[in-house]
């Protein structure tokens, strides 16, 4: 859900972000912003830098994948054949984990709290930009009716953007009638930005399987983003994300589904984490 500032009327127009004072950010990439954590490449970028990347990609009319890594994805990528294809094709890989930021700093990488970056961290900025630019934004994912309701709410709040939602409940097998119909709907809508929210690893596999048939636009796997926009799920307050305890909020909200993700899967990453620590110690001895 949208977390408005105190005293703001959520039924009124969205706040004008252009009036806010913003901290300056780099507009060019640096070699040291791409690091390796638990054996996988990750980019240390702020939400503003992600939005700049999206804007430039839309203006240039090029296909660009913006993926993200957290502990769950780092666990799945080692156990899901084909998932790695999405990350190998990605132009930008966000770091969606405060604990991983702390771990990166422990290893000596220039990670900072502002490098925690996911849809919920830049959603307001994105929709403000889409509203001003008149972007067509397509979301594929969610249960029947959820994406459509989210699109309706977003279109009412940001009338300059054209928003459409497609159900994620279809046969995603390459060549199936359901998959062919979804790809045709994507082409017909001709989005400027494509969000895919089918949960990990299905969304990553679907993008990788269909990349050649998808349009030349930014493509982002965003999980349950439109569940939040439709009001089906409640997002944790952003301060919990900054403190690294958002997982507790989600665990208590849905313990049956998320217990293994948050309480069991991280143990399988101890080996790669120790490998990172040994590599950092060798670097410091040089």
Coordinates of C-alpha atoms in Angstrom, one line a residue, residues 140-240:
X140 CA 1.9 -9.6 -16.1
X141 CA 1.2 -11.5 -12.9
X142 CA -1.0 -12.1 -9.9
X143 CA -4.3 -13.9 -9.5
X144 CA -7.3 -13.2 -11.8
X145 CA -8.6 -9.7 -11.3
X146 CA -5.7 -8.5 -9.1
X147 CA -3.6 -6.9 -11.8
X148 CA -6.6 -5.4 -13.3
X149 CA -7.7 -3.8 -10.0
X150 CA -4.2 -2.5 -9.4
X151 CA -4.1 -1.0 -12.9
X152 CA -7.4 0.7 -12.2
X153 CA -6.2 2.3 -9.0
X154 CA -2.9 3.4 -10.4
X155 CA -4.5 4.9 -13.5
X156 CA -6.9 6.9 -11.3
X157 CA -4.0 8.2 -9.2
X158 CA -1.6 8.8 -12.2
X159 CA -3.9 9.7 -15.1
X160 CA -0.9 10.6 -17.3
X161 CA 0.2 6.9 -17.4
X162 CA -1.6 4.2 -19.2
X163 CA -1.6 1.1 -17.0
X164 CA -2.8 -2.4 -17.9
X165 CA -2.7 -5.7 -15.9
X166 CA -2.8 -9.3 -17.2
X167 CA -3.4 -12.3 -15.0
X168 CA -0.4 -14.5 -14.2
X169 CA -2.6 -17.6 -14.1
X170 CA -1.8 -19.1 -17.5
X171 CA 0.2 -22.0 -18.9
X172 CA 3.6 -20.4 -19.2
X173 CA 5.1 -23.4 -21.2
X174 CA 6.8 -22.0 -24.3
X175 CA 4.5 -22.5 -27.3
X176 CA 1.3 -23.2 -25.3
X177 CA -1.9 -21.4 -26.2
X178 CA -1.9 -19.5 -22.9
X179 CA 1.7 -18.3 -23.3
X180 CA 1.1 -17.4 -27.0
X181 CA -2.0 -15.3 -26.0
X182 CA -0.1 -13.4 -23.3
X183 CA 2.8 -12.6 -25.7
X184 CA 0.3 -11.3 -28.2
X185 CA -1.4 -9.1 -25.6
X186 CA 2.1 -7.7 -24.6
X187 CA 2.8 -6.9 -28.3
X188 CA -0.7 -5.3 -28.8
X189 CA -0.3 -3.0 -25.8
X190 CA 3.2 -2.0 -26.8
X191 CA 4.3 -1.0 -23.3
X192 CA 7.1 1.4 -22.5
X193 CA 7.9 -0.6 -19.3
X194 CA 7.0 -4.3 -18.6
X195 CA 6.6 -5.6 -15.1
X196 CA 6.5 -9.4 -14.5
X197 CA 5.2 -10.5 -11.1
X198 CA 4.8 -14.2 -10.9
X199 CA 7.0 -14.9 -7.9
X200 CA 10.5 -16.4 -7.9
X201 CA 11.6 -18.4 -9.9
X202 CA 8.6 -18.5 -12.3
X203 CA 8.9 -14.8 -13.3
X204 CA 12.6 -15.1 -14.0
X205 CA 12.2 -18.3 -16.0
X206 CA 9.3 -16.8 -18.0
X207 CA 11.3 -13.7 -19.0
X208 CA 14.3 -15.8 -20.0
X209 CA 12.2 -18.3 -22.0
X210 CA 10.4 -15.5 -23.9
X211 CA 13.1 -12.8 -24.1
X212 CA 13.3 -12.9 -27.9
X213 CA 9.5 -12.4 -28.2
X214 CA 9.3 -9.5 -25.7
X215 CA 9.5 -5.9 -26.8
X216 CA 12.5 -3.6 -26.7
X217 CA 11.6 -2.0 -23.4
X218 CA 12.8 -2.2 -19.7
X219 CA 11.7 -5.6 -18.3
X220 CA 11.6 -6.0 -14.5
X221 CA 10.6 -9.1 -12.4
X222 CA 8.8 -7.4 -9.5
X223 CA 7.1 -10.2 -7.6
X224 CA 3.9 -9.2 -5.8
X225 CA 4.1 -5.5 -6.7
X226 CA 0.6 -5.2 -8.0
X227 CA -0.8 -7.3 -5.1
X228 CA 0.3 -4.3 -3.0
X229 CA -1.2 -1.8 -5.4
X230 CA -4.5 -3.6 -5.5
X231 CA -4.6 -3.8 -1.7
X232 CA -4.5 -7.6 -1.6
X233 CA -1.3 -7.6 0.4
X234 CA -0.1 -5.0 2.8
X235 CA 3.5 -3.7 2.4
X236 CA 5.7 -3.4 5.4
X237 CA 6.5 0.2 6.4
X238 CA 9.7 1.3 4.7
X239 CA 11.5 1.9 8.0
X240 CA 11.4 -1.9 8.5

